[in-house]
Coordinates of C-alpha atoms and ligand atoms in Angstrom, one line a residue:
M29 CA 49.4 66.5 -15.1
A30 CA 47.3 67.6 -12.1
S31 CA 44.1 66.4 -13.8
I32 CA 45.6 63.0 -14.5
A33 CA 46.7 62.7 -10.9
L34 CA 43.2 63.6 -9.9
L35 CA 41.7 61.1 -12.1
L36 CA 43.9 58.4 -10.8
T37 CA 43.0 59.3 -7.3
V38 CA 39.4 59.3 -8.1
C39 CA 39.3 55.9 -9.6
F40 CA 41.7 54.6 -7.0
L41 CA 39.3 55.6 -4.3
G42 CA 36.7 53.8 -6.1
F43 CA 34.0 56.4 -6.7
Y44 CA 31.6 55.1 -9.1
V45 CA 31.6 57.1 -12.3
P46 CA 28.7 56.2 -14.5
V47 CA 30.0 54.9 -17.8
P48 CA 29.9 57.8 -20.2
S49 CA 28.2 56.1 -23.1
L50 CA 29.5 56.7 -26.5
A51 CA 26.7 59.3 -26.7
S52 CA 24.5 56.3 -27.0
S53 CA 21.0 57.2 -28.1
S54 CA 18.3 55.7 -30.1
H55 CA 19.2 58.2 -32.8
N56 CA 22.7 56.7 -33.0
H57 CA 21.3 53.2 -32.9
N58 CA 19.2 53.8 -35.9
D59 CA 22.1 55.3 -37.8
F60 CA 24.2 52.4 -36.8
L61 CA 21.7 49.9 -38.0
R62 CA 21.2 51.8 -41.2
C63 CA 25.0 51.9 -41.8
L64 CA 25.1 48.1 -41.3
S65 CA 22.2 47.6 -43.8
T66 CA 24.1 49.5 -46.5
S67 CA 27.4 47.6 -45.8
L68 CA 26.2 44.1 -45.2
P69 CA 23.6 41.7 -46.8
S70 CA 20.5 42.1 -44.6
Q71 CA 20.3 38.5 -43.7
L72 CA 23.5 38.8 -41.8
V73 CA 22.1 41.3 -39.3
L74 CA 19.5 40.1 -36.8
T75 CA 17.6 42.6 -34.6
P76 CA 15.5 41.7 -31.5
S77 CA 12.4 41.9 -33.7
S78 CA 13.6 38.8 -35.7
P79 CA 12.2 35.5 -34.4
S80 CA 15.7 34.0 -34.7
F81 CA 17.3 36.7 -32.6
T82 CA 16.9 35.2 -29.1
P83 CA 17.6 31.6 -30.1
L84 CA 20.8 32.8 -31.7
L85 CA 21.7 35.0 -28.7
V86 CA 21.4 32.1 -26.2
S87 CA 22.6 29.4 -28.7
S88 CA 26.1 29.1 -27.2
I89 CA 25.1 29.5 -23.5
R90 CA 25.7 26.4 -21.4
N91 CA 25.5 28.2 -18.0
A92 CA 22.0 28.8 -16.8
R93 CA 23.3 31.6 -14.6
L94 CA 23.9 33.7 -17.7
V95 CA 20.6 33.3 -19.6
A96 CA 18.5 35.9 -17.8
P97 CA 21.2 38.5 -17.7
A98 CA 21.8 38.0 -21.4
T99 CA 18.2 38.3 -22.5
A100 CA 17.3 41.1 -20.1
N101 CA 19.7 43.5 -21.7
P102 CA 20.1 42.2 -25.2
P103 CA 22.4 43.6 -27.9
L104 CA 21.0 46.0 -30.5
C105 CA 21.7 43.4 -33.1
I106 CA 23.8 40.3 -33.8
V107 CA 26.0 40.5 -36.9
T108 CA 26.9 37.1 -38.4
P109 CA 29.7 37.9 -40.9
T110 CA 30.6 35.4 -43.7
N111 CA 33.8 37.3 -44.7
A112 CA 36.4 39.7 -43.3
S113 CA 34.9 42.7 -45.0
H114 CA 31.7 42.2 -43.0
V115 CA 33.6 42.4 -39.8
Q116 CA 35.4 45.5 -40.9
A117 CA 32.1 47.1 -41.9
A118 CA 30.6 46.3 -38.5
V119 CA 33.5 47.9 -36.6
R120 CA 33.5 50.9 -38.9
C121 CA 29.8 51.5 -38.5
G122 CA 30.2 51.1 -34.8
R123 CA 33.0 53.7 -34.6
R124 CA 31.1 56.1 -36.9
H125 CA 27.9 55.9 -34.9
S126 CA 29.3 55.4 -31.4
V127 CA 28.1 51.8 -30.8
R128 CA 30.5 49.3 -29.3
V129 CA 30.8 45.8 -30.5
R130 CA 31.5 42.6 -28.6
V131 CA 32.8 39.7 -30.5
R132 CA 31.8 36.1 -29.9
S133 CA 33.6 33.0 -31.1
G134 CA 32.5 29.9 -29.1
G135 CA 30.5 31.9 -26.6
H136 CA 32.0 30.0 -23.7
D137 CA 33.3 33.0 -21.7
N138 CA 32.7 32.1 -18.0
E139 CA 31.0 35.4 -17.4
G140 CA 29.3 35.7 -20.8
L141 CA 31.2 38.9 -21.7
S142 CA 31.1 38.1 -25.4
Y143 CA 27.4 38.6 -25.6
R144 CA 26.2 40.4 -22.5
S145 CA 27.0 43.6 -20.7
I146 CA 26.7 43.8 -16.9
T147 CA 27.6 47.5 -16.7
P148 CA 25.0 49.5 -14.8
N149 CA 23.1 51.9 -17.0
S150 CA 24.7 49.9 -19.7
E151 CA 25.3 51.3 -23.0
A152 CA 24.0 49.7 -26.2
F153 CA 26.3 47.3 -28.0
A154 CA 26.2 44.9 -30.9
V155 CA 27.5 41.3 -31.0
I156 CA 29.6 40.1 -33.9
D157 CA 29.1 36.3 -33.9
L158 CA 31.9 34.6 -35.8
A159 CA 30.3 31.1 -36.0
K160 CA 30.0 31.3 -39.8
L161 CA 33.8 31.9 -40.2
H162 CA 35.1 28.5 -39.2
A163 CA 37.2 27.2 -42.1
V164 CA 40.3 25.2 -41.2
R165 CA 43.1 24.9 -43.8
V166 CA 45.7 22.3 -42.9
N167 CA 49.1 22.1 -44.5
P168 CA 50.4 18.6 -43.6
H169 CA 53.8 19.2 -45.2
E170 CA 54.5 22.3 -43.2
A171 CA 52.7 21.0 -40.1
T172 CA 50.7 24.2 -39.9
A173 CA 47.1 25.2 -40.1
W174 CA 45.1 28.4 -40.6
V175 CA 42.0 28.3 -38.5
E176 CA 39.2 30.9 -38.6
T177 CA 38.2 32.0 -35.2
G178 CA 34.6 31.0 -35.4
A179 CA 35.7 27.3 -35.3
T180 CA 35.4 25.3 -32.1
T181 CA 38.3 23.3 -30.7
G182 CA 36.3 20.1 -31.6
E183 CA 36.2 21.2 -35.3
L184 CA 39.9 22.1 -35.3
Y185 CA 40.9 18.8 -33.8
Y186 CA 38.8 16.9 -36.3
R187 CA 40.1 18.8 -39.4
I188 CA 43.7 18.4 -38.3
A189 CA 43.5 14.7 -37.6
T190 CA 41.6 13.9 -40.8
A191 CA 43.9 16.0 -43.1
A192 CA 47.2 15.2 -41.3
P193 CA 47.2 11.9 -39.4
G194 CA 50.1 12.0 -36.9
L195 CA 49.6 15.7 -36.1
G196 CA 47.6 17.4 -33.4
F197 CA 47.3 20.7 -31.5
P198 CA 47.5 21.5 -27.8
A199 CA 44.3 23.1 -26.7
S200 CA 41.5 22.5 -24.3
V201 CA 41.1 19.5 -22.0
C202 CA 37.7 18.9 -20.8
P203 CA 34.5 19.5 -22.0
T204 CA 36.5 20.6 -24.9
V205 CA 34.6 20.6 -28.0
G206 CA 32.4 23.7 -28.0
V207 CA 35.1 26.2 -26.8
G208 CA 35.9 28.7 -29.6
V209 CA 39.4 29.1 -30.9
G210 CA 38.8 32.9 -30.8
G211 CA 38.5 33.0 -27.0
I212 CA 40.7 30.2 -25.9
I213 CA 43.8 31.1 -27.9
S214 CA 43.4 34.8 -27.1
G215 CA 43.6 33.8 -23.4
G216 CA 46.3 31.1 -23.6
G217 CA 44.7 27.7 -23.9
I218 CA 45.6 25.0 -21.3
G219 CA 45.2 21.3 -21.9
L220 CA 46.7 17.9 -21.3
M221 CA 49.5 18.4 -24.0
M222 CA 50.8 21.7 -22.5
R223 CA 53.5 20.0 -20.5
K224 CA 55.0 18.8 -23.8
Y225 CA 54.1 21.6 -26.2
G226 CA 53.0 24.7 -24.1
L227 CA 49.8 26.6 -24.4
S228 CA 47.7 27.0 -27.6
A229 CA 49.0 30.6 -27.8
D230 CA 52.6 29.4 -27.6
N231 CA 52.0 27.6 -30.9
V232 CA 50.5 30.6 -32.8
L233 CA 52.8 31.5 -35.8
D234 CA 50.7 34.3 -37.3
A235 CA 47.3 35.8 -37.4
T236 CA 44.9 38.0 -39.3
M237 CA 42.8 40.6 -37.4
V238 CA 40.6 43.7 -37.7
D239 CA 41.8 46.6 -35.6
A240 CA 39.9 49.3 -33.7
D241 CA 39.7 51.4 -36.9
G242 CA 38.2 48.6 -39.0
N243 CA 41.5 48.0 -40.8
L244 CA 42.4 44.5 -41.8
L245 CA 45.8 43.5 -40.5
A246 CA 46.7 40.5 -42.8
N247 CA 49.7 39.2 -40.8
K248 CA 52.0 39.8 -37.9
K249 CA 54.1 42.1 -39.9
A250 CA 51.2 44.4 -40.3
M251 CA 50.5 44.2 -36.6
G252 CA 54.0 44.8 -35.4
D253 CA 55.7 42.9 -32.6
D254 CA 53.8 44.5 -29.7
L255 CA 50.3 43.8 -31.0
F256 CA 51.2 40.3 -32.1
W257 CA 52.6 39.7 -28.6
A258 CA 49.4 41.0 -27.0
I259 CA 46.9 39.0 -28.9
R260 CA 48.6 35.7 -28.0
G261 CA 47.4 35.3 -24.4
G262 CA 46.4 38.9 -23.4
G263 CA 42.7 37.9 -23.3
G264 CA 39.9 38.2 -25.9
G265 CA 38.0 41.3 -26.7
N266 CA 40.9 43.8 -26.0
F267 CA 42.9 44.7 -29.1
G268 CA 40.7 43.9 -32.0
I269 CA 39.0 41.0 -33.7
V270 CA 41.2 38.1 -34.6
L271 CA 39.8 36.5 -37.8
A272 CA 42.3 33.6 -38.1
W273 CA 45.3 32.0 -36.5
K274 CA 48.1 30.3 -38.1
L275 CA 49.1 27.4 -35.9
R276 CA 52.1 25.2 -35.5
L277 CA 50.8 21.6 -35.4
V278 CA 52.6 19.1 -33.2
P279 CA 53.4 15.4 -33.6
V280 CA 51.1 12.9 -31.9
P281 CA 51.7 9.1 -31.9
P282 CA 49.2 6.8 -33.7
K283 CA 47.9 5.7 -30.3
V284 CA 47.7 7.7 -27.1
T285 CA 46.6 6.3 -23.7
F286 CA 43.9 7.6 -21.5
L287 CA 44.0 6.5 -17.8
K288 CA 41.4 7.0 -15.2
I289 CA 41.7 6.0 -11.5
A290 CA 39.4 7.0 -8.7
K291 CA 40.3 7.1 -5.0
T292 CA 38.0 7.7 -2.1
M293 CA 39.3 9.1 1.2
E294 CA 39.2 5.6 2.6
Q295 CA 41.4 4.5 -0.3
G296 CA 44.0 7.1 0.4
A297 CA 42.8 10.0 -1.8
V298 CA 44.3 12.6 0.6
D299 CA 47.8 11.1 0.6
A300 CA 47.7 10.5 -3.2
V301 CA 46.7 14.2 -3.9
T302 CA 49.4 15.4 -1.5
K303 CA 52.0 13.4 -3.4
W304 CA 50.6 14.3 -6.8
Q305 CA 51.3 18.0 -6.3
T306 CA 55.1 17.7 -6.7
L307 CA 55.1 14.4 -8.7
A308 CA 52.8 15.4 -11.6
P309 CA 54.8 18.5 -12.6
A310 CA 58.0 16.4 -12.6
L311 CA 56.7 13.5 -14.7
P312 CA 58.0 13.0 -18.3
D313 CA 56.6 15.7 -20.6
D314 CA 54.6 13.0 -22.5
L315 CA 52.5 12.3 -19.5
S316 CA 50.0 14.6 -17.8
V317 CA 47.9 13.5 -14.8
R318 CA 45.2 15.9 -13.8
V319 CA 42.9 15.5 -10.8
V320 CA 39.2 16.2 -10.4
I321 CA 38.1 16.2 -6.7
Q322 CA 34.4 15.9 -6.1
K323 CA 32.3 14.6 -3.2
S324 CA 35.5 13.7 -1.2
Q325 CA 36.8 11.5 -4.1
A326 CA 39.9 12.2 -6.2
N327 CA 39.6 11.2 -9.9
F328 CA 43.0 11.0 -11.6
Q329 CA 42.8 11.4 -15.4
S330 CA 45.8 11.1 -17.5
L331 CA 46.9 11.5 -21.1
Y332 CA 50.1 9.7 -22.2
L333 CA 51.5 10.2 -25.7
G334 CA 52.4 6.6 -26.1
N335 CA 51.1 3.1 -25.3
C336 CA 49.5 1.5 -22.3
S337 CA 52.4 -0.8 -21.3
T338 CA 54.9 2.1 -21.1
V339 CA 52.6 4.4 -19.0
V340 CA 51.7 1.6 -16.6
A341 CA 55.3 0.9 -16.0
T342 CA 56.0 4.6 -15.4
M343 CA 53.1 5.0 -13.1
R344 CA 53.9 1.9 -11.1
S345 CA 57.4 3.1 -10.4
R346 CA 56.7 6.8 -9.9
F347 CA 53.2 6.7 -8.3
P348 CA 52.7 3.2 -6.9
E349 CA 50.0 4.5 -4.5
L350 CA 47.5 4.7 -7.4
G351 CA 47.9 1.0 -8.1
V352 CA 47.6 1.5 -11.9
T353 CA 47.2 -1.7 -14.0
S354 CA 46.7 -2.1 -17.7
A355 CA 42.9 -2.5 -17.0
D356 CA 42.8 1.2 -16.2
C357 CA 44.1 2.1 -19.7
K358 CA 42.3 2.9 -22.9
E359 CA 44.4 3.2 -26.0
M360 CA 43.0 5.2 -28.8
S361 CA 43.9 7.8 -31.5
W362 CA 44.5 11.3 -30.4
L363 CA 41.3 12.4 -32.1
Q364 CA 39.3 9.8 -30.3
Y365 CA 40.8 10.9 -27.0
T366 CA 39.7 14.5 -27.6
A367 CA 36.1 13.3 -27.9
Y368 CA 36.4 10.5 -25.3
I369 CA 37.4 12.9 -22.5
Y370 CA 34.1 14.7 -22.9
F371 CA 31.6 12.2 -24.4
G372 CA 33.0 9.0 -22.8
D373 CA 31.8 5.7 -24.4
A374 CA 29.3 7.6 -26.6
I375 CA 32.3 7.7 -29.0
N376 CA 31.6 4.0 -29.7
S377 CA 28.1 4.6 -30.9
K378 CA 28.3 7.9 -32.7
P379 CA 30.7 8.9 -35.5
L380 CA 33.3 11.3 -34.4
E381 CA 32.2 14.0 -36.8
A382 CA 28.7 14.0 -35.3
L383 CA 30.3 14.6 -31.9
L384 CA 33.1 17.0 -32.7
L385 CA 31.4 19.1 -35.4
N386 CA 28.1 19.6 -33.5
R387 CA 28.0 23.1 -32.2
S388 CA 24.7 22.9 -30.4
T389 CA 25.0 23.0 -26.6
T390 CA 22.6 22.0 -24.0
L391 CA 21.9 24.3 -21.2
G392 CA 23.4 23.0 -18.0
P393 CA 22.9 24.0 -14.4
F394 CA 24.0 27.4 -12.9
V395 CA 27.8 27.5 -12.8
K396 CA 30.4 29.7 -11.1
N397 CA 34.1 29.1 -11.6
K398 CA 37.3 30.6 -10.0
S399 CA 41.0 29.8 -10.4
D400 CA 44.3 29.8 -8.5
Y401 CA 47.9 28.8 -9.0
V402 CA 49.9 26.8 -6.6
K403 CA 53.7 27.2 -6.2
K404 CA 54.2 25.4 -2.9
A405 CA 52.7 22.1 -2.1
L406 CA 49.8 22.1 0.4
T407 CA 50.2 19.8 3.5
K408 CA 48.2 16.7 4.0
E409 CA 46.3 18.4 6.8
T410 CA 45.2 21.2 4.4
W411 CA 44.0 18.7 1.8
K412 CA 42.0 16.9 4.5
K413 CA 40.2 20.1 5.3
I414 CA 39.5 20.7 1.6
F415 CA 38.2 17.2 1.0
L416 CA 35.8 17.7 4.0
W417 CA 34.8 21.2 3.1
P418 CA 31.0 21.2 3.4
N419 CA 29.3 21.3 0.1
G420 CA 26.2 23.4 0.8
G421 CA 23.2 22.7 -1.3
G422 CA 25.0 22.6 -4.6
S423 CA 27.8 20.6 -5.9
G424 CA 31.4 21.6 -6.0
Q425 CA 34.5 20.4 -7.9
L426 CA 38.2 21.2 -7.8
I427 CA 40.1 20.6 -11.0
L428 CA 43.9 20.5 -10.7
E429 CA 45.9 20.8 -13.9
P430 CA 49.7 20.0 -13.6
H431 CA 52.2 22.4 -15.0
G432 CA 56.0 21.7 -15.3
G433 CA 57.6 20.4 -18.5
A434 CA 57.4 22.9 -21.3
M435 CA 55.2 25.2 -19.2
G436 CA 58.1 25.8 -16.8
R437 CA 60.7 26.3 -19.6
I438 CA 58.9 29.1 -21.4
A439 CA 59.7 32.6 -20.1
A440 CA 57.0 34.5 -18.2
D441 CA 57.2 37.4 -20.7
K442 CA 57.4 35.4 -24.0
I443 CA 53.6 36.0 -24.3
P444 CA 51.3 37.7 -21.8
F445 CA 50.4 34.5 -20.0
P446 CA 52.7 34.7 -16.9
H447 CA 52.1 31.4 -15.0
R448 CA 55.3 29.6 -15.9
S449 CA 58.4 28.5 -14.0
G450 CA 57.7 27.6 -10.3
V451 CA 54.0 26.9 -10.8
L452 CA 53.1 23.4 -9.7
Y453 CA 49.5 23.4 -10.9
N454 CA 46.4 25.4 -11.7
I455 CA 43.3 25.0 -9.6
Q456 CA 39.8 25.5 -11.1
Y457 CA 37.0 25.7 -8.6
V458 CA 33.6 24.8 -10.1
E459 CA 30.3 25.2 -8.3
L460 CA 27.2 23.9 -9.9
W461 CA 23.7 24.4 -8.6
N462 CA 20.1 24.5 -9.7
G463 CA 19.1 28.1 -9.4
K464 CA 15.9 29.9 -10.3
Q465 CA 15.5 32.4 -13.1
A466 CA 13.4 34.9 -11.3
G467 CA 12.3 38.1 -12.9
G468 CA 15.6 38.8 -14.7
D469 CA 17.5 38.4 -11.4
V470 CA 20.0 35.8 -10.8
T471 CA 19.9 33.4 -7.8
P472 CA 22.9 34.2 -5.7
T473 CA 25.9 31.8 -5.8
P474 CA 25.8 29.4 -2.9
N475 CA 28.8 29.9 -0.8
W476 CA 30.8 26.7 -1.2
I477 CA 33.1 28.4 -3.8
G478 CA 33.5 31.7 -1.9
G479 CA 34.2 30.0 1.4
L480 CA 36.7 27.6 -0.1
Y481 CA 38.4 30.3 -2.1
D482 CA 38.9 32.3 1.2
L483 CA 40.2 29.2 3.0
M484 CA 42.8 28.7 0.3
T485 CA 44.3 32.2 0.5
P486 CA 47.3 31.3 2.5
Y487 CA 48.2 28.3 0.4
V488 CA 48.1 29.6 -3.1
S489 CA 50.3 32.0 -5.1
K490 CA 50.5 35.5 -3.6
S491 CA 51.4 39.1 -4.4
P492 CA 49.6 38.9 -6.7
R493 CA 47.3 35.9 -6.2
G494 CA 47.4 34.4 -9.7
A495 CA 44.3 33.7 -11.8
Y496 CA 43.8 32.4 -15.4
V497 CA 42.2 34.9 -17.7
N498 CA 40.3 32.2 -19.6
Y499 CA 38.6 31.3 -16.3
R500 CA 37.3 34.8 -16.1
D501 CA 35.9 35.8 -12.7
L502 CA 34.1 39.1 -12.2
D503 CA 34.3 38.7 -8.4
M504 CA 37.8 40.2 -8.8
G505 CA 36.2 43.4 -9.9
V506 CA 34.8 45.3 -12.9
N507 CA 36.2 48.2 -14.8
K508 CA 35.3 51.8 -14.1
V509 CA 35.4 54.4 -16.8
V510 CA 37.0 57.7 -16.0
G511 CA 37.5 60.5 -18.5
G512 CA 36.1 58.3 -21.2
V513 CA 38.5 55.4 -20.8
T514 CA 38.8 52.4 -18.6
C515 CA 40.6 53.2 -15.4
Y516 CA 44.1 51.7 -15.2
Q517 CA 44.3 51.7 -11.4
T518 CA 41.1 49.7 -11.0
A519 CA 41.9 47.3 -13.8
K520 CA 45.3 46.7 -12.3
V521 CA 43.7 44.8 -9.4
W522 CA 42.8 41.8 -11.6
G523 CA 45.0 42.6 -14.5
K524 CA 48.2 41.8 -12.5
R525 CA 46.6 38.7 -11.3
Y526 CA 45.8 37.4 -14.8
F527 CA 49.0 38.6 -16.4
G528 CA 51.6 39.5 -13.7
P529 CA 52.5 43.2 -13.1
A530 CA 55.0 43.6 -15.9
N531 CA 52.9 41.9 -18.6
F532 CA 49.8 43.8 -17.5
R533 CA 51.6 47.1 -17.9
R534 CA 52.9 46.2 -21.3
L535 CA 49.4 45.2 -22.4
A536 CA 48.0 48.5 -21.2
K537 CA 50.8 50.3 -23.1
I538 CA 50.0 48.4 -26.3
K539 CA 46.3 49.1 -25.7
R540 CA 47.1 52.9 -25.6
K541 CA 49.0 52.5 -28.9
V542 CA 46.4 50.5 -30.9
D543 CA 43.1 51.5 -29.3
R544 CA 43.7 54.8 -27.6
T545 CA 40.0 55.7 -27.3
D546 CA 39.3 52.3 -25.7
Y547 CA 36.7 51.2 -28.3
F548 CA 37.0 47.5 -27.5
R549 CA 35.9 47.5 -23.9
N550 CA 34.2 45.2 -21.5
E551 CA 33.9 44.7 -17.7
Q552 CA 37.5 43.4 -17.5
S553 CA 39.2 44.6 -20.6
I554 CA 42.7 46.0 -20.7
P555 CA 42.8 49.8 -20.1
P556 CA 45.0 52.1 -22.1
L557 CA 48.0 53.0 -19.9
P558 CA 47.7 56.6 -18.7
L559 CA 50.1 59.0 -20.3
N560 CA 52.1 60.2 -17.3
Ligands
FAD617 C1 33.0 23.9 -21.0 C2 34.2 24.7 -21.0 C3 35.4 24.1 -21.0 C4 36.6 24.8 -21.0 N1 37.8 24.1 -21.1 C5 39.0 24.9 -21.1 C6 40.2 24.2 -21.3 O1 40.3 23.0 -21.3 N2 41.3 25.0 -21.4 C7 41.3 26.3 -21.4 O2 42.3 27.0 -21.5 N3 40.1 27.0 -21.2 C8 39.0 26.3 -21.1 N4 37.8 26.9 -20.9 C9 37.8 28.4 -20.8 C10 37.8 29.0 -22.2 O3 39.1 29.0 -22.8 C11 37.3 30.4 -22.2 O4 36.0 30.5 -21.7 C12 37.4 31.0 -23.6 O5 37.3 32.4 -23.5 C13 36.3 30.5 -24.5 O6 36.4 30.9 -25.8 P1 35.1 31.2 -26.7 O7 35.6 31.6 -28.0 O8 34.3 29.9 -26.6 O9 34.4 32.3 -25.9 P2 33.7 33.7 -26.2 O10 32.7 33.8 -25.2 O11 33.2 33.7 -27.6 O12 34.9 34.7 -26.1 C14 35.6 34.9 -24.9 C15 36.3 36.3 -24.9 O13 37.1 36.4 -26.1 C16 36.6 37.4 -26.9 N5 36.8 36.9 -28.3 C17 36.1 35.9 -28.9 N6 36.5 35.7 -30.1 C18 37.4 36.6 -30.4 C19 38.2 37.0 -31.5 N7 38.0 36.3 -32.7 N8 39.1 38.0 -31.4 C20 39.2 38.7 -30.3 N9 38.5 38.4 -29.2 C21 37.6 37.4 -29.2 C22 35.2 37.7 -26.5 O14 34.8 39.0 -26.8 C23 35.3 37.4 -25.0 O15 35.8 38.5 -24.3 C24 36.6 26.2 -20.9 C25 35.3 26.9 -20.8 C26 34.2 26.1 -20.8 C27 32.9 26.8 -20.6
NAG618 C1 32.3 39.6 -48.9 O1 30.9 39.4 -49.1 C2 30.3 40.4 -49.9 C3 28.9 40.2 -50.0 O2 28.3 40.4 -48.8 C4 31.0 40.5 -51.3 O3 30.5 41.6 -52.0 C5 32.5 40.7 -51.1 O4 33.1 40.6 -52.4 C6 33.1 39.6 -50.2 N1 34.4 40.0 -49.9 C7 35.4 39.1 -49.9 C8 36.8 39.6 -49.6 O5 35.2 37.9 -50.1
NAG619 C1 33.5 25.8 -15.3 O1 34.4 24.8 -15.4 C2 33.9 23.5 -15.8 C3 35.0 22.5 -15.7 O2 36.1 22.9 -16.6 C4 33.3 23.6 -17.1 O3 32.7 22.4 -17.5 C5 32.2 24.7 -17.1 O4 31.7 24.8 -18.3 C6 32.8 26.0 -16.6 N1 31.7 26.9 -16.6 C7 31.7 28.2 -16.5 C8 30.5 29.0 -16.5 O5 32.8 28.8 -16.4
NAG620 C1 55.0 0.4 -26.4 O1 55.9 1.5 -26.6 C2 57.3 1.1 -26.4 C3 58.2 2.3 -26.4 O2 57.9 3.1 -27.5 C4 57.7 0.0 -27.3 O3 59.0 -0.5 -27.1 C5 56.7 -1.2 -27.2 O4 57.0 -2.2 -28.2 C6 55.3 -0.8 -27.3 N1 54.4 -1.9 -27.0 C7 53.3 -2.2 -27.6 C8 52.5 -3.3 -27.1 O5 53.0 -1.5 -28.6
NAG621 C1 24.1 17.9 -31.2 O1 24.2 18.2 -29.8 C2 22.9 18.4 -29.2 C3 23.1 18.9 -27.8 O2 24.0 18.2 -27.1 C4 22.0 17.1 -29.3 O3 20.8 17.4 -28.8 C5 21.9 16.7 -30.8 O4 21.3 15.5 -30.8 C6 23.3 16.6 -31.4 N1 23.2 16.3 -32.8 C7 23.8 15.3 -33.4 C8 23.6 15.2 -34.9 O5 24.4 14.4 -32.8

């Protein structure tokens, strides 16, 4: 055991140990590519020499910050499977020839970990892009659906609502439609129906996946309870490649109501947000009110699973400060709402399928996001400071998502997502700026976000300071590899923040059981629990 103790000490002290590559060499790479070419139709494997390679690599990137890092260190190839056996073959070739794979569903990972590696001296890797596996099979009588993980949430919503009017699914809120169901459900999935129905991952009934040996596990029975627990919220890219989820669909009324109210500081935004903190988590489960704070203005956005007159009455009695009237309401179908919250009035001039089934993304500005959880309301004085926090040269946003309701009733160890009872709301910090793509380097993040995140330390959840794995943030640290596997002590620093200490340990134990040699690995993947 002395050697393990030594290893723990070494990685604990933080010596940098270069990542031992899987004996990565051009020799292996050629063997790997040859293996793929004998197992897969050649048009499903793109190498950098193909003119479609770079367009495909950057196709799902919205964040300008990630373009240069992705193209400077491209994958060996991109595999675009059209059936499960192709995914199995890619994993088996990877194992045989010591090349890792990263899997991409919607490609919206905040740090781009599904298609880029930031590890110094980085080892070669291949990307498995699931975009061609996007079938959705809805069973209206059972109120269930099987969705392949290459589908986006926009497509999922569209297929459910058209096949089974009256049913919906709780997933992403805002800019929703391009997020992949592979990533979002793997990390939990928060949205404006979570107060009524929980996270996306709380509504997973079954799944199909490919494990680290390339075996197809057709259902949860084949996975066993531990692995099926781990893939529902333990974060993408850790335990295998999920090919499809079986989802429990939820009832939605024929019309839902969307409300939008803006308040400037002069109009009482600080008081309203101060009150919102304890009010929003205690509202009826059918009603979610989120807040987007930008340029010293608070924008309250709300989804109510019912009609305008009812929600106006509720808001007037519970939150009179907002002065809600029926003029602030828009009634629409649940499906229209999923598009409206992103596209706004464009939904009146374009068919919903054009909006929700369109996978192409436009490259936006540079973006950096971070997250926090709040358990104790901040004072009015603190909010005033936050509203007045200088915005540097960029533009910053705070997005507050209310918890409570079903989120507070589900146990913190039901699935790996731990932020349940006692949480008032989630904060997402978003910083947007126009950076320069210079020589493969990335313009440093302006400091609005870092400064504000530091300022918030005393006011947010502590020991550990919580964070949401789907709002991945590499500022919390990156993995070190010691003795061929990811170091547990290093990963624990952010692992317990994403999952809580007990869930993180259980995830690491499951990782040891199902992927002992740590084949599925990235900068913040779950390490195998050390044996002692
Ligand atoms: C515009 C935008 C809006 C967002 N809105 C929300 C929101 O409302 N609610 C919310 O909860 N989150 C939201 N997010 C965060 C989002 O949930 C995560 O970024 C999520 O990981 C994206 O999933 P993806 O499939 O698009 O990402 P990808 O980049 O494809 O994957 C993310 C991670 O999961 C892994 N992965 C992907 N597919 C699979 C698979 N099939 N099996 C196993 N692992 C897999 C990847 O390897 C990677 O590690 C948003 C993000 C963006 C950029
Ligand atoms: C997958 O596609 C290959 C062709 O590439 C085909 O030979 C095989 O039968 C397909 N497998 C399944 C399970 O559909
Ligand atoms: C950051 O969050 C915002 C708001 O949810 C989202 O639009 C954006 O795409 C996210 N970007 C990144 C890189 O995480
Ligand atoms: C709104 O919903 C309430 C409660 O379900 C119902 O009693 C009322 O008739 C509805 N009003 C309209 C205008 O649909
Ligand atoms: C799909 O989205 C892209 C990027 O936002 C846009 O340029 C394109 O026009 C859209 N296509 C359709 C058919 O609406």
